[in-house]
Amino acid sequence: MIRFKAGKTEAVRKSSLEDTPLGVDREALWKAFEPFALPENAENAVVWRDGVKRQRKRIAKNLRRKYFGGKPKVAARTTQVITDSYAAKWNEIGYANYDIAKKQGNYAPWLWGDRRFLASTYGSARFRHLLLAAVIERLQPKTVLEVGCGNGINLLLLANRFPHISFAGVELTDAGPGVFDALRSAGALPANLVDYAPLPARDPTAFQQVSIRQGTAERLEFADGSVDLVMSILALEQMERIRRTALQEMARVCSRWTLMIEPFREVNGYLWPRFNILRQDYFQGRVRDLPRFGLHPMIVTDDFPQEIHLRACMALCGKAGSDGALEPAALAAE
């Protein structure tokens, strides 16, 4: 095993999916997302280009208003604004849109390598589940905490796949835990969620043991080093104003590893993605700065489907001083 030491800013190398030790098959990842993507044909290529143009027009307009006068349409991302917007979101969404048979209504431009396609964001938890499951298979944690877990879609899929692991979540709003509690009280997953899981459940009732509570990433109500794996999936995205505190709390609570799939600066540092981050007040942290919090990157990749103007990067980190790292040959970040 590797023992990490706290250090200064470190250079990080991103890996292709094939170069990580996770064993995630590229075709399987695409097949998980494919039900939520439109066919790649000439007609949809035109729609894709038009969608990119419209997004860029909105980004430019809001940046002008934000920095050169006028009232921007995008409100400052304060805790209250985030709470209000996501309380409405979780109450509105429920779980009905996580349906591989349903025609979606929110197709937007995505890309992955050379592919350019229209897709629905409701498919993203499905392909990310393959990444999360691969990490958990390799690390074998006993306890997992998701910070900013929303309606618990990631946790319920993982719990059914890994019923021997204790899963917990913290969510800023009371709406997310409320929606999850209603699902749990029903006793069984609806058919659409059973079909949504890209990997077969080992225990389809294990989601009932997941604990989701309302709370804030600024003050995680967990003891120091009490959780093997602490993760965030596009949750730090909303926490630029408390970025340092949130990362400190995640590092404090974890005993061995953190896993973040977030819009790190390394994948959003240029032109339109960068402009979009600025206009939305989104997360601007860098993978290379994580060692300052005692979190040392072991696997770093952005080789998976991406929204065109908000890219995400997966960073699996070992905690400084822990002995829970991957074997040296498996490390994909330097």
Short mmCIF file of C-alpha atoms in Angstrom, two decimals:
data_model
loop_
_atom_site.label_atom_id
_atom_site.label_comp_id
_atom_site.label_asym_id
_atom_site.label_seq_id
_atom_site.Cartn_x
_atom_site.Cartn_y
_atom_site.Cartn_z
CA MET A 1 0.00 0.00 0.00
CA ILE A 2 0.97 3.64 -0.42
CA ARG A 3 1.09 6.07 2.48
CA PHE A 4 0.41 9.63 1.39
CA LYS A 5 2.02 12.72 2.85
CA ALA A 6 0.58 16.21 2.81
CA GLY A 7 2.30 18.36 0.25
CA LYS A 8 2.18 21.43 -1.91
CA THR A 9 0.37 21.84 -5.20
CA GLU A 10 1.07 18.81 -7.40
CA ALA A 11 0.90 18.31 -11.14
CA VAL A 12 -1.85 15.94 -12.26
CA ARG A 13 -2.06 13.83 -15.39
CA LYS A 14 -5.50 12.89 -16.72
CA SER A 15 -5.90 9.34 -17.99
CA SER A 16 -8.05 7.81 -20.66
CA LEU A 17 -10.69 5.40 -19.45
CA GLU A 18 -8.66 2.45 -20.72
CA ASP A 19 -5.56 3.59 -18.81
CA THR A 20 -7.29 3.61 -15.44
CA PRO A 21 -7.25 0.42 -13.35
CA LEU A 22 -11.04 0.46 -12.98
CA GLY A 23 -11.83 -1.90 -15.84
CA VAL A 24 -14.79 0.13 -17.09
CA ASP A 25 -15.62 -0.86 -20.64
CA ARG A 26 -16.05 2.07 -23.01
CA GLU A 27 -18.86 0.41 -24.94
CA ALA A 28 -20.71 -0.49 -21.74
CA LEU A 29 -20.50 3.13 -20.60
CA TRP A 30 -22.00 4.32 -23.87
CA LYS A 31 -24.74 1.67 -23.80
CA ALA A 32 -25.74 2.87 -20.34
CA PHE A 33 -26.18 6.42 -21.65
CA GLU A 34 -27.52 5.59 -25.09
CA PRO A 35 -31.23 5.34 -24.15
CA PHE A 36 -31.01 9.03 -23.16
CA ALA A 37 -29.25 10.16 -26.35
CA LEU A 38 -30.74 10.91 -29.76
CA PRO A 39 -29.39 9.19 -32.89
CA GLU A 40 -26.28 10.74 -34.40
CA ASN A 41 -27.59 11.73 -37.83
CA ALA A 42 -27.46 14.76 -40.10
CA GLU A 43 -30.71 16.24 -38.80
CA ASN A 44 -29.67 16.02 -35.17
CA ALA A 45 -26.20 17.36 -36.03
CA VAL A 46 -27.88 20.59 -37.17
CA VAL A 47 -29.90 20.73 -33.95
CA TRP A 48 -26.69 20.11 -31.97
CA ARG A 49 -24.91 23.04 -33.65
CA ASP A 50 -27.90 25.31 -33.18
CA GLY A 51 -28.09 24.32 -29.52
CA VAL A 52 -24.42 25.18 -29.00
CA LYS A 53 -24.96 28.59 -30.61
CA ARG A 54 -27.97 29.33 -28.40
CA GLN A 55 -26.10 28.35 -25.26
CA ARG A 56 -23.15 30.52 -26.16
CA LYS A 57 -25.42 33.45 -26.88
CA ARG A 58 -27.00 33.11 -23.42
CA ILE A 59 -23.58 32.78 -21.77
CA ALA A 60 -22.25 35.91 -23.50
CA LYS A 61 -25.39 37.91 -22.72
CA ASN A 62 -25.27 37.06 -19.03
CA LEU A 63 -21.56 37.76 -18.76
CA ARG A 64 -22.08 41.22 -20.27
CA ARG A 65 -24.84 41.92 -17.77
CA LYS A 66 -22.80 40.57 -14.87
CA TYR A 67 -19.60 42.48 -15.55
CA PHE A 68 -20.66 45.52 -17.58
CA GLY A 69 -23.91 46.64 -16.01
CA GLY A 70 -27.49 45.50 -15.92
CA LYS A 71 -29.09 42.76 -13.86
CA PRO A 72 -27.94 39.25 -14.78
CA LYS A 73 -30.59 36.58 -15.18
CA VAL A 74 -28.45 34.14 -13.23
CA ALA A 75 -28.70 34.99 -9.52
CA ALA A 76 -25.62 34.99 -7.31
CA ARG A 77 -25.16 31.41 -6.08
CA THR A 78 -25.78 32.02 -2.39
CA THR A 79 -26.82 29.23 -0.04
CA GLN A 80 -30.40 30.54 -0.05
CA VAL A 81 -30.58 30.67 -3.85
CA ILE A 82 -29.25 27.11 -4.08
CA THR A 83 -31.67 25.88 -1.41
CA ASP A 84 -34.67 27.46 -3.10
CA SER A 85 -33.83 26.31 -6.62
CA TYR A 86 -33.01 22.72 -5.66
CA ALA A 87 -35.95 22.35 -3.30
CA ALA A 88 -38.17 23.11 -6.29
CA LYS A 89 -36.12 20.82 -8.53
CA TRP A 90 -36.30 17.72 -6.32
CA ASN A 91 -40.02 18.19 -5.71
CA GLU A 92 -40.62 18.53 -9.45
CA ILE A 93 -38.42 15.72 -10.71
CA GLY A 94 -39.30 12.81 -8.46
CA TYR A 95 -38.00 9.62 -10.06
CA ALA A 96 -40.23 9.38 -13.12
CA ASN A 97 -37.66 10.80 -15.53
CA TYR A 98 -35.14 8.07 -14.72
CA ASP A 99 -36.79 5.88 -17.33
CA ILE A 100 -34.96 4.26 -20.22
CA ALA A 101 -38.23 3.90 -22.15
CA LYS A 102 -39.36 7.51 -21.81
CA LYS A 103 -38.82 10.12 -24.50
CA GLN A 104 -37.11 13.01 -22.77
CA GLY A 105 -37.81 16.68 -23.32
CA ASN A 106 -34.55 18.28 -22.25
CA TYR A 107 -32.07 17.18 -24.89
CA ALA A 108 -28.96 19.36 -25.00
CA PRO A 109 -25.55 19.25 -26.74
CA TRP A 110 -23.09 16.70 -25.30
CA LEU A 111 -19.79 15.32 -26.52
CA TRP A 112 -17.42 12.45 -25.81
CA GLY A 113 -14.17 12.38 -27.71
CA ASP A 114 -15.07 12.80 -31.38
CA ARG A 115 -18.77 12.14 -30.81
CA ARG A 116 -21.21 15.04 -30.89
CA PHE A 117 -24.75 14.18 -29.82
CA LEU A 118 -27.93 15.39 -28.13
CA ALA A 119 -28.70 13.82 -24.76
CA SER A 120 -30.80 14.18 -21.62
CA THR A 121 -29.14 14.85 -18.29
CA TYR A 122 -31.38 12.19 -16.72
CA GLY A 123 -29.14 9.55 -18.25
CA SER A 124 -25.98 10.85 -16.62
CA ALA A 125 -26.51 9.08 -13.28
CA ARG A 126 -26.78 5.85 -15.25
CA PHE A 127 -23.36 5.97 -16.90
CA ARG A 128 -21.76 7.47 -13.79
CA HIS A 129 -23.04 4.49 -11.83
CA LEU A 130 -20.61 2.30 -13.77
CA LEU A 131 -17.72 4.55 -12.71
CA LEU A 132 -18.82 4.67 -9.07
CA ALA A 133 -19.44 0.94 -8.92
CA ALA A 134 -16.01 0.21 -10.41
CA VAL A 135 -14.34 2.38 -7.77
CA ILE A 136 -16.26 0.69 -4.96
CA GLU A 137 -15.50 -2.79 -6.32
CA ARG A 138 -11.80 -1.97 -6.22
CA LEU A 139 -11.64 -0.15 -2.89
CA GLN A 140 -14.15 -2.26 -0.93
CA PRO A 141 -15.11 0.46 1.59
CA LYS A 142 -17.35 -0.42 4.50
CA THR A 143 -18.92 3.04 4.71
CA VAL A 144 -19.72 5.59 1.97
CA LEU A 145 -21.01 9.16 2.30
CA GLU A 146 -22.27 11.28 -0.58
CA VAL A 147 -22.15 15.03 0.03
CA GLY A 148 -24.92 16.86 -1.83
CA CYS A 149 -26.82 13.69 -2.66
CA GLY A 150 -30.01 15.33 -3.95
CA ASN A 151 -32.80 12.80 -4.24
CA GLY A 152 -30.43 9.91 -3.56
CA ILE A 153 -30.40 8.39 -7.06
CA ASN A 154 -26.67 7.52 -6.85
CA LEU A 155 -26.99 6.03 -3.37
CA LEU A 156 -30.02 3.87 -4.04
CA LEU A 157 -28.41 2.32 -7.13
CA LEU A 158 -25.17 1.67 -5.26
CA ALA A 159 -26.89 0.28 -2.17
CA ASN A 160 -28.77 -2.30 -4.21
CA ARG A 161 -25.54 -3.31 -5.92
CA PHE A 162 -23.49 -3.38 -2.69
CA PRO A 163 -25.90 -4.36 0.09
CA HIS A 164 -23.06 -5.11 2.55
CA ILE A 165 -21.89 -1.46 2.53
CA SER A 166 -23.39 1.27 4.74
CA PHE A 167 -24.42 4.24 2.55
CA ALA A 168 -25.35 7.71 3.79
CA GLY A 169 -26.06 11.05 2.19
CA VAL A 170 -26.21 14.72 3.15
CA GLU A 171 -28.40 17.12 1.17
CA LEU A 172 -28.83 20.88 1.64
CA THR A 173 -32.58 20.89 0.99
CA ASP A 174 -35.26 19.01 2.87
CA ALA A 175 -36.96 18.19 -0.43
CA GLY A 176 -34.33 15.67 -1.56
CA PRO A 177 -34.50 13.53 1.59
CA GLY A 178 -38.28 13.90 1.56
CA VAL A 179 -38.58 12.47 -1.94
CA PHE A 180 -36.25 9.61 -1.01
CA ASP A 181 -38.17 8.85 2.19
CA ALA A 182 -41.40 8.62 0.20
CA LEU A 183 -39.76 6.14 -2.16
CA ARG A 184 -38.44 4.08 0.72
CA SER A 185 -41.82 3.98 2.45
CA ALA A 186 -43.34 2.47 -0.71
CA GLY A 187 -41.32 -0.65 0.08
CA ALA A 188 -40.12 -1.51 -3.43
CA LEU A 189 -38.54 0.32 -6.33
CA PRO A 190 -40.85 1.22 -9.22
CA ALA A 191 -40.23 -0.71 -12.43
CA ASN A 192 -38.55 2.23 -14.17
CA LEU A 193 -35.85 2.44 -11.48
CA VAL A 194 -35.28 -1.31 -11.58
CA ASP A 195 -34.68 -1.02 -15.34
CA TYR A 196 -32.63 2.17 -14.94
CA ALA A 197 -29.86 0.38 -13.03
CA PRO A 198 -27.15 -0.56 -15.58
CA LEU A 199 -25.82 -3.29 -13.28
CA PRO A 200 -28.02 -6.00 -11.72
CA ALA A 201 -29.00 -5.43 -8.11
CA ARG A 202 -27.65 -7.96 -5.63
CA ASP A 203 -30.43 -6.99 -3.21
CA PRO A 204 -33.25 -4.84 -4.68
CA THR A 205 -34.45 -3.89 -1.20
CA ALA A 206 -31.09 -2.68 0.17
CA PHE A 207 -31.87 0.96 -0.74
CA GLN A 208 -34.20 1.03 2.25
CA GLN A 209 -31.15 0.98 4.53
CA VAL A 210 -29.67 4.17 3.05
CA SER A 211 -29.64 7.12 5.45
CA ILE A 212 -30.15 10.56 3.88
CA ARG A 213 -30.29 13.62 6.09
CA GLN A 214 -30.61 17.34 5.56
CA GLY A 215 -27.38 19.16 6.25
CA THR A 216 -24.66 21.38 4.88
CA ALA A 217 -21.20 20.61 3.51
CA GLU A 218 -19.90 23.42 5.72
CA ARG A 219 -20.56 21.31 8.84
CA LEU A 220 -20.79 17.59 8.14
CA GLU A 221 -22.24 15.88 11.21
CA PHE A 222 -19.82 12.97 11.11
CA ALA A 223 -16.83 12.30 13.33
CA ASP A 224 -13.26 12.77 12.12
CA GLY A 225 -12.15 9.87 9.91
CA SER A 226 -15.45 8.03 10.37
CA VAL A 227 -16.21 7.29 6.69
CA ASP A 228 -14.07 5.13 4.40
CA LEU A 229 -15.12 6.85 1.16
CA VAL A 230 -16.59 10.36 0.87
CA MET A 231 -17.86 11.37 -2.57
CA SER A 232 -19.51 14.28 -4.35
CA ILE A 233 -21.16 14.12 -7.76
CA LEU A 234 -21.68 17.57 -9.29
CA ALA A 235 -22.47 18.91 -5.82
CA LEU A 236 -19.33 20.97 -5.22
CA GLU A 237 -20.34 22.52 -8.53
CA GLN A 238 -22.78 24.63 -6.50
CA MET A 239 -20.38 25.40 -3.63
CA GLU A 240 -17.83 27.87 -4.96
CA ARG A 241 -18.56 30.28 -2.10
CA ILE A 242 -17.83 27.60 0.50
CA ARG A 243 -15.35 25.58 -1.57
CA ARG A 244 -12.50 25.60 0.91
CA THR A 245 -14.68 24.73 3.90
CA ALA A 246 -16.49 21.95 2.02
CA LEU A 247 -13.23 20.33 0.92
CA GLN A 248 -11.83 20.61 4.45
CA GLU A 249 -14.94 18.90 5.83
CA MET A 250 -14.80 16.09 3.28
CA ALA A 251 -11.13 15.53 4.11
CA ARG A 252 -11.83 15.62 7.85
CA VAL A 253 -14.63 13.07 7.69
CA CYS A 254 -12.98 10.57 5.33
CA SER A 255 -10.60 7.97 6.71
CA ARG A 256 -9.16 6.70 3.43
CA TRP A 257 -10.55 8.06 0.14
CA THR A 258 -12.55 10.78 -1.55
CA LEU A 259 -14.14 10.55 -4.98
CA MET A 260 -15.24 13.71 -6.78
CA ILE A 261 -16.89 14.09 -10.16
CA GLU A 262 -16.91 17.85 -10.46
CA PRO A 263 -16.27 20.68 -12.95
CA PHE A 264 -12.63 21.10 -12.00
CA ARG A 265 -10.72 24.01 -13.51
CA GLU A 266 -8.47 21.62 -15.48
CA VAL A 267 -11.37 20.68 -17.78
CA ASN A 268 -13.15 24.07 -17.82
CA GLY A 269 -10.25 26.45 -18.12
CA TYR A 270 -10.79 27.74 -21.62
CA LEU A 271 -13.26 29.95 -23.50
CA TRP A 272 -16.93 28.88 -23.37
CA PRO A 273 -16.80 26.37 -20.51
CA ARG A 274 -14.79 28.91 -18.52
CA PHE A 275 -17.25 31.70 -19.37
CA ASN A 276 -20.14 29.47 -18.33
CA ILE A 277 -18.50 28.71 -14.97
CA LEU A 278 -18.03 32.43 -14.34
CA ARG A 279 -21.56 33.44 -15.27
CA GLN A 280 -23.06 30.67 -13.08
CA ASP A 281 -20.77 31.20 -10.07
CA TYR A 282 -19.87 27.52 -10.31
CA PHE A 283 -17.02 25.61 -8.64
CA GLN A 284 -13.56 26.78 -9.70
CA GLY A 285 -11.38 24.38 -7.75
CA ARG A 286 -8.48 22.48 -9.33
CA VAL A 287 -7.49 18.86 -8.98
CA ARG A 288 -3.89 19.95 -8.53
CA ASP A 289 -4.84 21.87 -5.37
CA LEU A 290 -6.45 18.91 -3.58
CA PRO A 291 -3.20 17.89 -1.80
CA ARG A 292 -3.49 21.15 0.16
CA PHE A 293 -6.46 19.50 1.86
CA GLY A 294 -4.57 16.25 2.42
CA LEU A 295 -6.24 14.59 -0.59
CA HIS A 296 -3.80 13.12 -3.10
CA PRO A 297 -5.11 12.23 -6.59
CA MET A 298 -4.66 8.59 -7.58
CA ILE A 299 -6.98 8.35 -10.60
CA VAL A 300 -7.99 11.38 -12.65
CA THR A 301 -10.05 11.13 -15.84
CA ASP A 302 -12.55 13.12 -17.84
CA ASP A 303 -12.98 10.36 -20.42
CA PHE A 304 -16.77 10.01 -20.31
CA PRO A 305 -19.77 11.88 -21.82
CA GLN A 306 -19.72 15.61 -21.14
CA GLU A 307 -22.10 18.52 -21.35
CA ILE A 308 -20.64 20.81 -24.00
CA HIS A 309 -20.21 23.88 -21.76
CA LEU A 310 -19.84 22.28 -18.33
CA ARG A 311 -17.23 19.54 -18.31
CA ALA A 312 -16.64 17.23 -15.35
CA CYS A 313 -13.55 15.40 -14.17
CA MET A 314 -13.39 12.39 -11.85
CA ALA A 315 -10.71 12.57 -9.16
CA LEU A 316 -10.19 9.60 -6.83
CA CYS A 317 -7.93 10.64 -3.97
CA GLY A 318 -6.20 8.93 -1.08
CA LYS A 319 -6.08 10.73 2.24
CA ALA A 320 -2.67 11.80 3.48
CA GLY A 321 -1.37 9.41 6.10
CA SER A 322 -3.82 6.63 5.25
CA ASP A 323 -2.85 3.19 3.99
CA GLY A 324 -5.91 2.77 1.80
CA ALA A 325 -4.42 3.69 -1.56
CA LEU A 326 -4.37 1.60 -4.69
CA GLU A 327 -1.27 -0.37 -5.54
CA PRO A 328 1.52 1.74 -7.12
CA ALA A 329 1.05 0.27 -10.61
CA ALA A 330 -2.58 1.33 -10.58
CA LEU A 331 -1.98 5.01 -9.96
CA ALA A 332 -3.05 7.15 -12.89
CA ALA A 333 -2.05 10.57 -11.56
CA GLU A 334 1.40 11.86 -10.73
#
